Coordinates of C-alpha atoms in Angstrom, one line a residue:
M1 CA -42.8 27.6 6.7
A2 CA -39.9 27.2 8.7
K3 CA -36.3 27.1 7.1
E4 CA -34.8 23.7 7.4
S5 CA -31.5 23.6 8.9
N6 CA -28.2 21.9 6.9
S7 CA -26.2 21.7 10.4
S8 CA -25.8 18.3 11.6
V9 CA -25.8 17.0 15.2
V10 CA -23.2 14.6 16.6
R11 CA -23.9 12.6 19.8
V12 CA -20.9 10.8 21.2
H13 CA -22.0 7.6 23.1
K14 CA -19.1 6.9 25.5
N15 CA -18.6 3.6 26.9
T16 CA -16.0 2.2 29.7
D17 CA -12.4 1.7 28.9
F18 CA -11.4 5.3 28.2
T19 CA -8.3 7.4 28.2
I20 CA -7.9 10.6 29.9
M21 CA -5.4 13.1 28.1
S22 CA -4.5 16.4 27.7
N23 CA -6.3 18.5 25.0
H24 CA -2.8 20.3 24.0
H25 CA -2.1 18.2 20.8
L26 CA -5.5 17.8 19.6
R27 CA -5.9 21.4 19.2
N28 CA -2.7 22.2 18.0
Q29 CA -3.1 23.3 14.6
K30 CA 0.5 22.7 13.4
L31 CA 0.1 19.0 13.9
T32 CA -1.6 16.5 10.9
L33 CA -4.2 14.2 11.7
K34 CA -1.7 11.6 11.9
A35 CA 0.7 13.3 14.4
V36 CA -2.4 13.9 16.6
G37 CA -3.6 10.3 16.1
L38 CA -0.2 8.8 16.9
M39 CA 0.4 11.0 20.1
S40 CA -3.3 9.6 21.2
K41 CA -2.5 6.5 20.4
I42 CA 0.5 6.4 22.5
L43 CA -0.9 8.3 25.4
G44 CA -3.7 5.7 25.4
L45 CA -1.5 2.6 26.0
P46 CA -0.9 1.1 29.1
D47 CA 1.7 2.0 31.4
G48 CA 5.0 0.3 31.4
W49 CA 5.0 -0.7 27.7
N50 CA 8.4 -0.5 25.8
Y51 CA 8.1 1.8 22.7
S52 CA 9.7 1.0 19.4
V53 CA 8.9 2.2 15.8
A54 CA 8.5 -1.5 14.9
G55 CA 5.7 -1.8 18.0
L56 CA 4.2 1.3 16.9
V57 CA 3.8 0.1 13.1
K58 CA 2.3 -3.2 14.5
I59 CA -0.7 -1.4 16.0
C60 CA -1.2 1.1 13.5
R61 CA -3.1 0.6 10.2
E62 CA -0.3 3.2 8.6
G63 CA 3.3 2.1 7.5
E64 CA 6.5 2.6 8.9
T65 CA 7.2 5.5 6.6
A66 CA 3.8 7.6 8.1
V67 CA 4.7 6.5 11.5
R68 CA 8.1 8.1 11.5
A69 CA 7.0 10.9 9.6
A70 CA 4.1 11.5 12.5
L71 CA 7.0 10.7 15.2
H72 CA 9.1 13.3 13.6
E73 CA 6.1 16.0 13.8
L74 CA 5.9 15.2 17.3
I75 CA 9.7 15.7 17.7
D76 CA 9.4 19.3 16.1
E77 CA 6.6 20.5 18.3
Q78 CA 8.4 19.3 21.6
Y79 CA 6.2 16.9 22.3
V80 CA 8.7 14.1 22.2
Y81 CA 12.5 14.9 23.0
V82 CA 15.2 12.0 21.9
E83 CA 17.8 12.1 24.3
K84 CA 21.4 10.6 22.9
L85 CA 23.2 8.9 25.4
P86 CA 27.1 8.4 24.5
P87 CA 28.7 5.4 25.2
N88 CA 30.3 6.4 28.7
H89 CA 26.5 7.0 30.2
T90 CA 25.4 3.9 29.1
K91 CA 25.7 0.1 30.4
S92 CA 25.9 -1.1 26.9
G93 CA 28.9 1.0 26.2
R94 CA 27.2 2.3 23.1
F95 CA 25.0 5.2 22.0
E96 CA 21.4 4.8 22.9
Y97 CA 18.4 7.0 22.4
V98 CA 15.6 7.8 25.0
Y99 CA 12.2 8.8 23.7
H100 CA 10.7 11.3 26.2
I101 CA 7.2 11.7 25.5
Y102 CA 5.1 14.9 27.0
E103 CA 1.4 15.9 27.2
I104 CA 2.4 19.7 27.2
P105 CA 5.4 20.4 24.9
Y106 CA 8.6 21.1 26.8
E107 CA 10.3 24.6 27.3
N108 CA 13.7 25.0 27.9
M109 CA 15.3 21.7 29.6
P110 CA 13.0 18.6 29.3
D111 CA 11.8 16.9 32.4
G112 CA 12.9 13.6 33.3
L113 CA 16.3 13.5 31.3
E114 CA 18.7 11.1 32.5
C115 CA 21.5 13.2 31.8
P116 CA 20.7 16.6 32.1
E117 CA 24.2 18.1 31.9
L118 CA 24.4 16.9 28.4
F119 CA 21.3 18.6 27.3
L120 CA 22.8 21.9 28.7
K121 CA 26.2 21.1 27.0
K122 CA 24.4 20.7 23.8
Q123 CA 22.8 23.9 24.4
S124 CA 25.7 25.8 25.1
E125 CA 27.5 24.6 21.8
I126 CA 24.6 25.6 19.7
N127 CA 24.5 29.2 21.5
Q128 CA 28.5 29.6 20.4
N129 CA 27.9 28.4 16.8
A130 CA 24.6 30.9 16.6
D131 CA 26.8 32.6 13.9
V132 CA 27.3 29.9 11.7
P133 CA 24.1 29.2 9.5
N134 CA 22.0 26.0 9.7
T135 CA 24.1 24.7 12.5
E136 CA 21.2 23.6 14.8
K137 CA 19.1 22.5 11.9
Q138 CA 21.9 20.1 10.3
D139 CA 22.2 18.8 14.0
A140 CA 18.7 17.9 14.4
E141 CA 18.6 16.5 10.8
N142 CA 21.8 14.3 11.5
L143 CA 20.0 13.1 14.8
H144 CA 17.1 11.8 12.6
L145 CA 19.3 10.0 10.0
E146 CA 21.3 8.6 13.0
I147 CA 17.9 7.2 14.7
Q148 CA 16.9 6.0 11.3
S149 CA 20.0 4.5 10.4
I150 CA 19.9 2.4 14.2
E151 CA 16.5 1.3 13.7
N152 CA 16.7 0.4 10.2
Q153 CA 19.3 -2.1 11.4
G154 CA 17.0 -3.8 13.6
Q155 CA 18.4 -2.3 17.1
L156 CA 15.7 -1.3 19.1
N157 CA 17.4 1.5 21.3
T158 CA 14.4 3.6 21.3
Y159 CA 12.3 3.3 24.7
I160 CA 10.5 5.6 27.3
S161 CA 12.4 6.7 29.9
S162 CA 10.3 4.7 32.7
M163 CA 11.0 1.4 31.5
K164 CA 12.5 -1.0 34.1
E165 CA 16.0 -1.9 34.1
S166 CA 15.3 -5.6 33.5
N167 CA 13.9 -4.7 29.9
M168 CA 16.9 -2.3 29.3
K169 CA 19.2 -5.1 29.5
E170 CA 17.1 -7.1 27.2
L171 CA 17.1 -4.3 24.7
N172 CA 20.9 -3.9 24.5
E173 CA 21.2 -7.5 24.2
T174 CA 18.6 -7.4 20.8
A175 CA 20.8 -4.4 19.9
S176 CA 24.0 -6.3 19.6
A177 CA 22.6 -9.2 17.6
P178 CA 24.0 -9.5 14.2
P179 CA 21.8 -7.9 10.8
K180 CA 20.0 -9.9 8.9
K181 CA 21.0 -11.2 5.3
K182 CA 19.2 -9.2 2.8
A183 CA 16.3 -10.9 1.3
D184 CA 15.9 -11.4 -2.3
K185 CA 13.4 -9.5 -4.4
K186 CA 10.4 -11.4 -6.1
K187 CA 8.8 -9.7 -9.1
Y188 CA 5.1 -9.2 -8.5
A189 CA 4.6 -7.6 -11.9
E190 CA 6.7 -7.3 -14.9
A191 CA 8.1 -3.8 -13.6
V192 CA 7.7 -4.1 -9.8
T193 CA 9.7 -6.2 -7.3
M194 CA 9.6 -6.6 -3.6
T195 CA 10.5 -8.9 -0.9
E196 CA 8.2 -11.6 0.5
E197 CA 8.4 -9.7 4.1
E198 CA 7.3 -6.2 1.9
Y199 CA 4.4 -7.9 0.1
Q200 CA 3.4 -9.1 3.5
K201 CA 3.6 -6.0 5.4
L202 CA 1.4 -4.6 2.7
S203 CA -1.3 -7.9 3.0
E204 CA -1.3 -7.1 6.5
Q205 CA -2.4 -3.4 6.3
H206 CA -4.8 -3.7 3.0
S207 CA -7.0 -6.0 1.3
K208 CA -5.8 -8.3 -1.6
A209 CA -7.6 -6.5 -4.0
F210 CA -6.0 -3.2 -2.6
V211 CA -2.4 -4.2 -3.0
D212 CA -3.0 -5.7 -6.2
K213 CA -4.4 -2.4 -7.7
C214 CA -1.1 -0.5 -6.3
I215 CA 1.0 -3.2 -7.9
E216 CA -0.7 -2.9 -11.2
I217 CA -0.9 1.1 -11.2
L218 CA 3.2 1.3 -10.2
N219 CA 3.5 -1.2 -12.8
N220 CA 2.0 0.6 -15.5
Y221 CA 3.7 3.9 -14.3
K222 CA 6.9 2.6 -14.6
L223 CA 6.5 0.8 -17.9
S224 CA 4.9 4.0 -19.5
S225 CA 7.2 6.4 -18.1
G226 CA 10.4 4.6 -18.1
K227 CA 10.9 5.5 -14.4
R228 CA 12.9 3.1 -12.1
Y229 CA 13.1 3.3 -7.9
K230 CA 15.4 2.1 -5.7
S231 CA 12.8 0.4 -3.7
D232 CA 9.0 -0.2 -5.2
Y233 CA 7.8 -1.1 -1.8
H234 CA 8.7 2.4 -0.5
T235 CA 7.4 4.0 -3.9
I236 CA 4.0 2.3 -2.9
L237 CA 4.0 3.8 0.3
N238 CA 5.0 7.2 -0.7
W239 CA 2.4 7.8 -3.3
V240 CA 0.5 4.8 -4.9
I241 CA -1.3 4.1 -1.6
E242 CA -2.8 7.4 -1.3
R243 CA -4.0 7.3 -5.1
V244 CA -5.7 4.2 -4.9
S245 CA -7.2 5.0 -1.6
K246 CA -8.7 8.3 -3.6
D247 CA -9.5 6.6 -6.8
Y248 CA -10.6 3.0 -5.4
P249 CA -11.7 3.4 -1.9
Q250 CA -14.1 0.4 -2.0
L251 CA -10.8 -2.1 -2.5
D252 CA -9.3 -0.6 0.8
K253 CA -11.4 -2.7 3.1
P254 CA -10.2 -3.8 6.6
P255 CA -8.7 -7.5 6.9
A256 CA -11.2 -10.4 7.8
Q257 CA -9.5 -10.6 11.2
S258 CA -10.6 -8.0 13.9
S259 CA -8.9 -4.5 13.9
A260 CA -9.1 -4.2 17.4
Y261 CA -6.0 -5.2 19.6
D262 CA -6.1 -6.5 23.6
V263 CA -5.2 -4.0 25.6
N264 CA -3.6 -6.6 28.0
V265 CA -1.5 -8.3 25.6
N266 CA 1.6 -6.1 24.6
P267 CA 2.4 -6.4 20.9
F268 CA 6.0 -4.8 21.5
D269 CA 6.8 -7.9 23.6
Q270 CA 7.8 -9.8 20.0
F271 CA 10.4 -6.6 19.4
V272 CA 11.9 -6.7 22.6
R273 CA 13.6 -10.3 23.8

């Protein structure tokens, strides 16, 4: 009697509307699945789209924290290079950041930089300070902090180098807008508070039952441990969602609306005016 095989057979049924991309990031074992997925998502978007963290969050199920973490992985693995342009090299007269995306990690000086001389100058300074410990690492960390600070203020100075000049003007006008007033937090449980906007973001990405369970678990943990957090919303993003997904997977059902997005409608448009 022939011995039964436990191996599985996977058949992929391909349809139209597909994307041709390099396999490099798919086979890079240094990247997490989230980073691989984000890179594939970016490469699959139509040409000419304007990129921003807010726009990427809009078309991804993961929240802003996960998208930022995946993006920084791609930066570390040199699939993405963040070019920092000083005021004397920009039309707006302010610091701007250009995200250059490469299917194959760049080596030495990346292609397509707007100011290659600035890259060479930076590399020269790094080489001169090679004897100073953690100089390059500290510089990279400061760059990440600067980018995060700008995006937290709602300034969308992150865009691909192929964007049109008209879009660049609109982007700079948006960046000059005054910061919004800090929203008041509401109490969603005895020890859990969030702004209405933060709660709405969770509700858009997960079912109401799932969000309620996250709030319940965080509330019980804070009351039993006496812990206090600066932001309950980011605490939920940090570890509560992962725990609820593991312990109560049946609650994390997709929203009633379709999860697919129309490739002919650019969701980034609402972030670039």
